[in-house]
Amino acid sequence: MKEFFTFYPNKKAVERDSTIYLSKFILAPVISYSPETNFGFGTGAKYLFKFNGSGDETRVSNMPLSFQYTLNNQFIFYSGFEIFTNQEKWVIEGNIQFQNYPRLFYGLGRNSDEENEEQYDYYQVLVEPIFLKNVFAKYLFAGAGFRYNQIFETNVEANGILDTERPEGFDGSRSMGIEAAVLYDSRNNILNAQNGWYFEFTYGVYDDAFGSTQNFDLTRFDLRHYLDVSEKNDDILAFQAIGRFSRGDVPFNELSLFGSSEILRGYREGRFVDRDLLASQVEYRKTFKNSRWGAVAFVGAGDVYNDVSDFKLGDLRFNYGAGARFMVDKLERLNIRLDWGFGQGSNYLYLGIAEAF
């Protein structure tokens, strides 16, 4: 399976010079499933490479690309990339996305009722490159970038919550701003880490001076840690905590969403919506020796709220679940994953490629 879908663009150059990293272009048909999209069908690709002159001290750069059409009549084009220059002097990372997305909405706040369910359709263009330079210590980077997030051709249900309450930017918005970022990334593998830390902090300012339709700021962090707990089977214990906080005239589509295929699995994405989000999860990743197969078990908790003073540990909602893994590339540890997540009163299946975090 690996050889069938994997191509080597610089294979001849590597045959002449064994110090060059053998780049890989992994191309395959993609079948995915999540409660937000139903089944999705399309093409996925990952370009794994190093710049000439990079050795073992430089980790493999990852440029994924996917296009899918779903049974919910959505199309999704996405790339989330992380590129290391020679000797990791710079990291270039970010997201590019173009999609039309029917989304279910239940009302604002952590106590919205499921009976309020309505559909909200929109198109989205997202471009977010960040350029980070190595500073002070190995694995520590600092830099800046910009973020452009355009929501257009929106369609809301007549006399529904959105049509009645009309929150800021419900009928479309343009977020254009500059971001400052700090990154610490000591993971040994970007696609499926066995050890190391990852911490990213970004602070973005969006203003009409930059072309934004609303004036607000957005703060985000993502903290992860990976522990190799079994030398025999390379079993991994993985931790993640994320936060997302917005202030000002925050447009509707920049509010924080509770639930996704990556964190708080078991809740539909956007089941609860508010200005801020705090969430965490722990995952045990089991690898069966001399096999491409693996399994995971995970548990997590999180909440959305309007202000820091509203956050209470007693209000946390929990999730748990398990899943299976099939490794399509042993060298890069790239997995196909199938997860079954359970929330409070809900459970969903997720099928995709690469780990949740």
Tab-separated table of C-alpha atoms in Angstrom:
chain	number	residue	atom	x	y	z
A	1	MET	CA	0.000	0.000	0.000
A	2	LYS	CA	2.804	2.384	0.942
A	3	GLU	CA	4.754	1.820	-2.261
A	4	PHE	CA	1.634	2.056	-4.401
A	5	PHE	CA	0.792	5.545	-3.162
A	6	THR	CA	4.327	6.894	-2.559
A	7	PHE	CA	6.483	8.646	-5.149
A	8	TYR	CA	10.074	9.858	-4.776
A	9	PRO	CA	10.687	13.110	-6.716
A	10	ASN	CA	14.463	13.230	-6.022
A	11	LYS	CA	15.226	9.499	-6.144
A	12	LYS	CA	17.899	9.828	-8.839
A	13	ALA	CA	19.654	12.620	-6.952
A	14	VAL	CA	19.726	10.483	-3.794
A	15	GLU	CA	21.261	7.611	-5.751
A	16	ARG	CA	24.102	9.961	-6.696
A	17	ASP	CA	24.420	11.533	-3.223
A	18	SER	CA	23.276	9.501	-0.215
A	19	THR	CA	23.431	12.552	2.094
A	20	ILE	CA	20.314	14.004	0.416
A	21	TYR	CA	17.009	13.243	2.106
A	22	LEU	CA	14.726	11.031	0.002
A	23	SER	CA	11.664	13.239	-0.476
A	24	LYS	CA	8.258	11.611	-0.605
A	25	PHE	CA	5.056	12.571	-2.337
A	26	ILE	CA	2.252	10.451	-0.905
A	27	LEU	CA	-0.883	10.562	-3.036
A	28	ALA	CA	-4.010	8.579	-2.340
A	29	PRO	CA	-7.771	8.601	-2.634
A	30	VAL	CA	-9.267	9.821	0.625
A	31	ILE	CA	-12.378	8.618	2.407
A	32	SER	CA	-13.204	10.443	5.612
A	33	TYR	CA	-16.098	10.663	8.011
A	34	SER	CA	-17.141	13.099	10.710
A	35	PRO	CA	-20.563	14.155	11.997
A	36	GLU	CA	-20.094	17.607	10.460
A	37	THR	CA	-19.423	16.351	6.929
A	38	ASN	CA	-20.880	12.823	6.736
A	39	PHE	CA	-18.698	10.751	4.375
A	40	GLY	CA	-16.176	12.703	2.350
A	41	PHE	CA	-14.476	11.491	-0.828
A	42	GLY	CA	-11.548	13.031	-2.628
A	43	THR	CA	-7.797	13.126	-3.023
A	44	GLY	CA	-5.143	13.717	-0.396
A	45	ALA	CA	-1.437	14.326	-0.763
A	46	LYS	CA	1.503	14.869	1.545
A	47	TYR	CA	4.869	16.189	0.402
A	48	LEU	CA	7.584	15.258	2.916
A	49	PHE	CA	10.985	16.786	2.238
A	50	LYS	CA	14.138	18.512	3.452
A	51	PHE	CA	15.990	21.325	1.749
A	52	ASN	CA	19.352	20.348	0.244
A	53	GLY	CA	22.046	20.779	2.868
A	54	SER	CA	19.865	19.598	5.743
A	55	GLY	CA	20.914	16.560	7.750
A	56	ASP	CA	19.601	14.701	10.777
A	57	GLU	CA	19.514	17.947	12.761
A	58	THR	CA	16.632	19.158	10.569
A	59	ARG	CA	13.225	17.560	10.868
A	60	VAL	CA	11.138	16.595	7.866
A	61	SER	CA	8.951	19.357	6.438
A	62	ASN	CA	5.307	18.494	5.868
A	63	MET	CA	3.101	20.037	3.159
A	64	PRO	CA	-0.285	18.283	3.074
A	65	LEU	CA	-2.975	19.007	0.529
A	66	SER	CA	-6.497	17.621	0.341
A	67	PHE	CA	-9.652	18.127	-1.655
A	68	GLN	CA	-12.903	16.449	-0.666
A	69	TYR	CA	-16.555	16.493	-1.568
A	70	THR	CA	-18.947	15.263	1.093
A	71	LEU	CA	-22.394	13.710	1.220
A	72	ASN	CA	-23.555	16.940	2.880
A	73	ASN	CA	-22.835	18.700	-0.445
A	74	GLN	CA	-19.696	20.392	0.870
A	75	PHE	CA	-16.359	20.850	-0.835
A	76	ILE	CA	-13.244	21.324	1.273
A	77	PHE	CA	-9.788	22.321	0.028
A	78	TYR	CA	-7.202	22.439	2.809
A	79	SER	CA	-3.477	22.611	3.486
A	80	GLY	CA	-1.895	22.967	6.928
A	81	PHE	CA	1.861	23.105	6.456
A	82	GLU	CA	5.024	23.158	8.585
A	83	ILE	CA	8.330	23.776	6.807
A	84	PHE	CA	11.811	23.701	8.374
A	85	THR	CA	14.657	25.469	6.589
A	86	ASN	CA	18.247	24.198	6.774
A	87	GLN	CA	19.401	23.511	10.337
A	88	GLU	CA	15.974	24.714	11.469
A	89	LYS	CA	16.965	28.365	11.397
A	90	TRP	CA	13.400	29.191	10.308
A	91	VAL	CA	10.004	27.567	10.542
A	92	ILE	CA	7.240	28.519	8.102
A	93	GLU	CA	3.828	27.259	9.110
A	94	GLY	CA	0.209	28.032	8.482
A	95	ASN	CA	-3.128	27.136	6.943
A	96	ILE	CA	-4.827	27.581	3.575
A	97	GLN	CA	-8.490	26.670	3.216
A	98	PHE	CA	-11.351	27.162	0.793
A	99	GLN	CA	-14.688	25.523	1.491
A	100	ASN	CA	-18.438	25.759	1.458
A	101	TYR	CA	-19.700	24.515	4.764
A	102	PRO	CA	-23.238	23.795	5.967
A	103	ARG	CA	-22.898	24.103	9.731
A	104	LEU	CA	-25.400	23.287	12.445
A	105	PHE	CA	-26.058	25.998	15.023
A	106	TYR	CA	-27.880	25.689	18.345
A	107	GLY	CA	-27.588	29.184	19.804
A	108	LEU	CA	-24.868	31.111	21.603
A	109	GLY	CA	-23.514	30.050	24.976
A	110	ARG	CA	-22.708	26.844	26.796
A	111	ASN	CA	-26.356	26.061	27.608
A	112	SER	CA	-27.904	26.084	24.134
A	113	ASP	CA	-30.669	23.518	23.566
A	114	GLU	CA	-30.310	20.748	21.004
A	115	GLU	CA	-33.930	21.340	19.912
A	116	ASN	CA	-32.820	24.761	18.572
A	117	GLU	CA	-30.798	23.104	15.788
A	118	GLU	CA	-30.708	25.082	12.544
A	119	GLN	CA	-28.453	25.059	9.491
A	120	TYR	CA	-26.100	27.902	8.602
A	121	ASP	CA	-24.439	27.787	5.156
A	122	TYR	CA	-21.414	29.824	4.099
A	123	TYR	CA	-18.288	29.952	1.957
A	124	GLN	CA	-14.903	30.493	3.558
A	125	VAL	CA	-11.439	31.510	2.373
A	126	LEU	CA	-8.677	31.297	4.993
A	127	VAL	CA	-5.011	32.178	4.453
A	128	GLU	CA	-2.647	32.222	7.442
A	129	PRO	CA	1.139	32.082	6.956
A	130	ILE	CA	3.470	32.591	9.944
A	131	PHE	CA	7.262	33.041	9.687
A	132	LEU	CA	9.302	32.131	12.769
A	133	LYS	CA	13.047	32.468	13.397
A	134	ASN	CA	15.079	30.346	15.781
A	135	VAL	CA	15.975	32.478	18.836
A	136	PHE	CA	17.932	31.988	22.081
A	137	ALA	CA	17.701	28.194	22.258
A	138	LYS	CA	17.222	25.083	20.158
A	139	TYR	CA	13.573	24.433	19.259
A	140	LEU	CA	12.492	27.967	20.279
A	141	PHE	CA	11.147	30.250	17.535
A	142	ALA	CA	9.547	33.688	17.410
A	143	GLY	CA	8.018	35.610	14.552
A	144	ALA	CA	4.926	37.040	12.948
A	145	GLY	CA	2.482	36.632	10.103
A	146	PHE	CA	-0.956	37.597	8.955
A	147	ARG	CA	-4.381	35.991	8.905
A	148	TYR	CA	-7.144	36.523	6.350
A	149	ASN	CA	-10.503	34.874	6.976
A	150	GLN	CA	-13.359	35.772	4.595
A	151	ILE	CA	-16.916	34.499	5.162
A	152	PHE	CA	-19.358	35.160	2.315
A	153	GLU	CA	-22.529	33.982	0.578
A	154	THR	CA	-24.109	33.114	3.898
A	155	ASN	CA	-27.562	31.582	4.157
A	156	VAL	CA	-29.512	31.349	7.407
A	157	GLU	CA	-32.845	29.755	8.201
A	158	ALA	CA	-35.737	32.208	8.030
A	159	ASN	CA	-37.015	33.173	11.489
A	160	GLY	CA	-34.305	31.047	13.115
A	161	ILE	CA	-32.008	32.141	15.949
A	162	LEU	CA	-29.437	33.753	13.665
A	163	ASP	CA	-32.082	35.496	11.585
A	164	THR	CA	-33.777	36.783	14.733
A	165	GLU	CA	-30.826	37.698	16.961
A	166	ARG	CA	-28.435	38.718	14.152
A	167	PRO	CA	-25.112	38.611	16.034
A	168	GLU	CA	-22.180	40.647	14.723
A	169	GLY	CA	-21.038	39.320	11.335
A	170	PHE	CA	-23.710	36.609	11.050
A	171	ASP	CA	-24.256	37.512	7.374
A	172	GLY	CA	-20.564	37.491	6.472
A	173	SER	CA	-17.336	39.019	7.656
A	174	ARG	CA	-13.731	39.662	6.731
A	175	SER	CA	-11.047	39.211	9.381
A	176	MET	CA	-7.733	40.708	8.304
A	177	GLY	CA	-4.982	41.190	10.837
A	178	ILE	CA	-1.383	40.716	11.882
A	179	GLU	CA	-0.204	38.037	14.292
A	180	ALA	CA	2.737	37.708	16.658
A	181	ALA	CA	3.756	34.144	17.480
A	182	VAL	CA	6.049	32.094	19.701
A	183	LEU	CA	6.747	28.421	19.035
A	184	TYR	CA	8.615	25.755	20.992
A	185	ASP	CA	8.710	22.469	19.111
A	186	SER	CA	10.967	19.592	20.200
A	187	ARG	CA	8.859	16.774	18.728
A	188	ASN	CA	10.926	14.067	17.110
A	189	ASN	CA	8.306	13.539	14.409
A	190	ILE	CA	5.797	16.086	13.111
A	191	LEU	CA	3.190	13.605	11.860
A	192	ASN	CA	3.157	11.270	14.873
A	193	ALA	CA	5.476	12.297	17.699
A	194	GLN	CA	6.973	9.731	20.091
A	195	ASN	CA	8.537	12.271	22.424
A	196	GLY	CA	8.983	15.999	22.913
A	197	TRP	CA	7.037	19.179	23.577
A	198	TYR	CA	5.028	21.484	21.369
A	199	PHE	CA	3.821	24.925	22.426
A	200	GLU	CA	2.457	27.592	20.109
A	201	PHE	CA	1.119	30.976	21.195
A	202	THR	CA	-0.351	33.509	18.775
A	203	TYR	CA	-1.856	36.933	19.323
A	204	GLY	CA	-3.666	38.599	16.427
A	205	VAL	CA	-5.035	42.121	16.058
A	206	TYR	CA	-7.826	42.710	13.519
A	207	ASP	CA	-8.734	46.254	12.589
A	208	ASP	CA	-10.528	48.121	9.821
A	209	ALA	CA	-7.155	49.745	9.081
A	210	PHE	CA	-6.051	46.313	7.798
A	211	GLY	CA	-9.313	45.732	5.916
A	212	SER	CA	-11.192	43.881	8.658
A	213	THR	CA	-14.942	44.399	8.904
A	214	GLN	CA	-14.791	44.235	12.717
A	215	ASN	CA	-12.213	45.367	15.276
A	216	PHE	CA	-11.184	42.610	17.670
A	217	ASP	CA	-8.241	40.578	18.905
A	218	LEU	CA	-7.717	36.817	19.033
A	219	THR	CA	-5.372	34.929	21.380
A	220	ARG	CA	-4.637	31.214	20.957
A	221	PHE	CA	-2.368	28.613	22.514
A	222	ASP	CA	-1.726	24.929	21.854
A	223	LEU	CA	0.346	22.884	24.338
A	224	ARG	CA	1.272	19.234	23.715
A	225	HIS	CA	3.591	16.685	25.318
A	226	TYR	CA	4.511	13.179	24.181
A	227	LEU	CA	6.007	10.421	26.329
A	228	ASP	CA	7.423	7.101	25.098
A	229	VAL	CA	6.159	4.766	27.840
A	230	SER	CA	7.054	1.361	26.378
A	231	GLU	CA	10.395	0.463	24.796
A	232	LYS	CA	9.016	-2.900	23.644
A	233	ASN	CA	6.117	-1.549	21.548
A	234	ASP	CA	6.783	2.198	21.225
A	235	ASP	CA	3.557	2.977	23.080
A	236	ILE	CA	2.964	6.711	23.509
A	237	LEU	CA	1.128	8.804	26.099
A	238	ALA	CA	0.099	12.130	24.539
A	239	PHE	CA	-1.274	15.252	26.252
A	240	GLN	CA	-2.822	18.399	24.786
A	241	ALA	CA	-4.333	21.607	26.155
A	242	ILE	CA	-5.703	24.401	23.971
A	243	GLY	CA	-7.148	27.831	24.546
A	244	ARG	CA	-8.860	30.347	22.283
A	245	PHE	CA	-9.884	33.793	23.528
A	246	SER	CA	-11.470	36.678	21.586
A	247	ARG	CA	-12.245	40.240	22.642
A	248	GLY	CA	-13.844	43.267	20.985
A	249	ASP	CA	-16.464	43.275	18.213
A	250	VAL	CA	-15.928	39.597	17.474
A	251	PRO	CA	-17.702	38.441	14.288
A	252	PHE	CA	-19.885	35.354	14.570
A	253	ASN	CA	-17.521	33.090	12.606
A	254	GLU	CA	-14.560	33.979	14.839
A	255	LEU	CA	-16.265	32.714	17.993
A	256	SER	CA	-14.873	29.540	19.565
A	257	LEU	CA	-16.452	26.183	18.693
A	258	PHE	CA	-16.807	23.293	21.142
A	259	GLY	CA	-16.148	19.867	19.617
A	260	SER	CA	-14.293	18.642	16.521
A	261	SER	CA	-12.582	15.627	14.972
A	262	GLU	CA	-9.339	16.667	16.693
A	263	ILE	CA	-10.372	17.627	20.229
A	264	LEU	CA	-13.515	16.912	22.269
A	265	ARG	CA	-14.323	14.055	19.907
A	266	GLY	CA	-17.858	12.876	20.605
A	267	TYR	CA	-19.419	16.321	20.263
A	268	ARG	CA	-20.444	17.816	16.940
A	269	GLU	CA	-18.227	20.754	15.967
A	270	GLY	CA	-19.898	23.953	17.137
A	271	ARG	CA	-22.360	22.181	19.427
A	272	PHE	CA	-21.640	25.036	21.839
A	273	VAL	CA	-20.362	28.456	20.730
A	274	ASP	CA	-18.999	31.405	22.713
A	275	ARG	CA	-16.104	33.862	22.825
A	276	ASP	CA	-13.620	31.642	24.692
A	277	LEU	CA	-12.662	27.971	24.720
A	278	LEU	CA	-10.508	25.901	27.072
A	279	ALA	CA	-10.052	22.186	26.421
A	280	SER	CA	-7.627	19.340	27.104
A	281	GLN	CA	-7.199	15.672	26.272
A	282	VAL	CA	-5.006	12.668	27.034
A	283	GLU	CA	-4.481	9.810	24.578
A	284	TYR	CA	-2.758	6.448	24.984
A	285	ARG	CA	-1.407	5.160	21.664
A	286	LYS	CA	-0.737	1.429	21.487
A	287	THR	CA	1.469	-0.019	18.765
A	288	PHE	CA	1.354	-3.759	18.106
A	289	LYS	CA	4.862	-5.109	17.588
A	290	ASN	CA	5.891	-6.033	14.029
A	291	SER	CA	2.556	-4.820	12.721
A	292	ARG	CA	1.082	-1.791	11.000
A	293	TRP	CA	-1.910	-1.908	13.345
A	294	GLY	CA	-2.424	0.108	16.500
A	295	ALA	CA	-5.109	1.286	18.901
A	296	VAL	CA	-5.804	4.354	21.020
A	297	ALA	CA	-7.893	5.333	24.030
A	298	PHE	CA	-8.596	8.961	24.886
A	299	VAL	CA	-10.352	11.156	27.420
A	300	GLY	CA	-10.832	14.917	27.495
A	301	ALA	CA	-12.701	17.867	28.965
A	302	GLY	CA	-13.497	21.435	27.982
A	303	ASP	CA	-15.914	24.343	28.019
A	304	VAL	CA	-16.825	27.544	26.187
A	305	TYR	CA	-17.677	30.756	28.018
A	306	ASN	CA	-18.139	34.490	27.479
A	307	ASP	CA	-15.620	35.838	29.998
A	308	VAL	CA	-12.873	34.526	32.281
A	309	SER	CA	-15.088	35.090	35.310
A	310	ASP	CA	-17.644	32.670	33.796
A	311	PHE	CA	-15.244	29.711	33.695
A	312	LYS	CA	-15.926	27.080	36.374
A	313	LEU	CA	-14.342	23.647	36.734
A	314	GLY	CA	-17.721	22.254	37.680
A	315	ASP	CA	-19.111	23.237	34.263
A	316	LEU	CA	-16.598	21.172	32.281
A	317	ARG	CA	-18.026	18.739	29.760
A	318	PHE	CA	-16.171	15.464	29.296
A	319	ASN	CA	-15.533	13.099	26.411
A	320	TYR	CA	-13.881	9.725	25.989
A	321	GLY	CA	-13.386	7.146	23.290
A	322	ALA	CA	-11.194	4.652	21.488
A	323	GLY	CA	-9.916	4.047	18.016
A	324	ALA	CA	-7.911	1.909	15.611
A	325	ARG	CA	-4.833	2.822	13.568
A	326	PHE	CA	-3.250	1.504	10.369
A	327	MET	CA	0.228	2.757	9.510
A	328	VAL	CA	0.568	3.531	5.789
A	329	ASP	CA	4.171	4.771	6.113
A	330	LYS	CA	6.316	3.162	8.807
A	331	LEU	CA	9.289	5.487	8.388
A	332	GLU	CA	7.243	8.662	8.854
A	333	ARG	CA	4.717	6.938	11.190
A	334	LEU	CA	1.760	8.172	9.128
A	335	ASN	CA	-1.507	6.554	10.226
A	336	ILE	CA	-5.039	6.198	8.981
A	337	ARG	CA	-7.259	6.630	12.040
A	338	LEU	CA	-10.762	5.530	12.980
A	339	ASP	CA	-12.060	6.965	16.270
A	340	TRP	CA	-15.303	6.561	18.152
A	341	GLY	CA	-15.841	9.460	20.544
A	342	PHE	CA	-18.480	9.792	23.264
A	343	GLY	CA	-19.743	13.037	24.775
A	344	GLN	CA	-22.576	13.774	27.157
A	345	GLY	CA	-25.594	12.435	25.283
A	346	SER	CA	-23.817	12.065	21.930
A	347	ASN	CA	-21.313	9.838	20.155
A	348	TYR	CA	-19.715	10.032	16.720
A	349	LEU	CA	-17.297	8.187	14.439
A	350	TYR	CA	-14.293	9.883	12.811
A	351	LEU	CA	-12.257	8.531	9.895
A	352	GLY	CA	-9.208	10.359	8.586
A	353	ILE	CA	-5.464	10.434	8.073
A	354	ALA	CA	-2.811	11.432	10.668
A	355	GLU	CA	-3.276	11.722	14.411
A	356	ALA	CA	-5.743	14.028	16.105
A	357	PHE	CA	-2.804	15.973	17.574
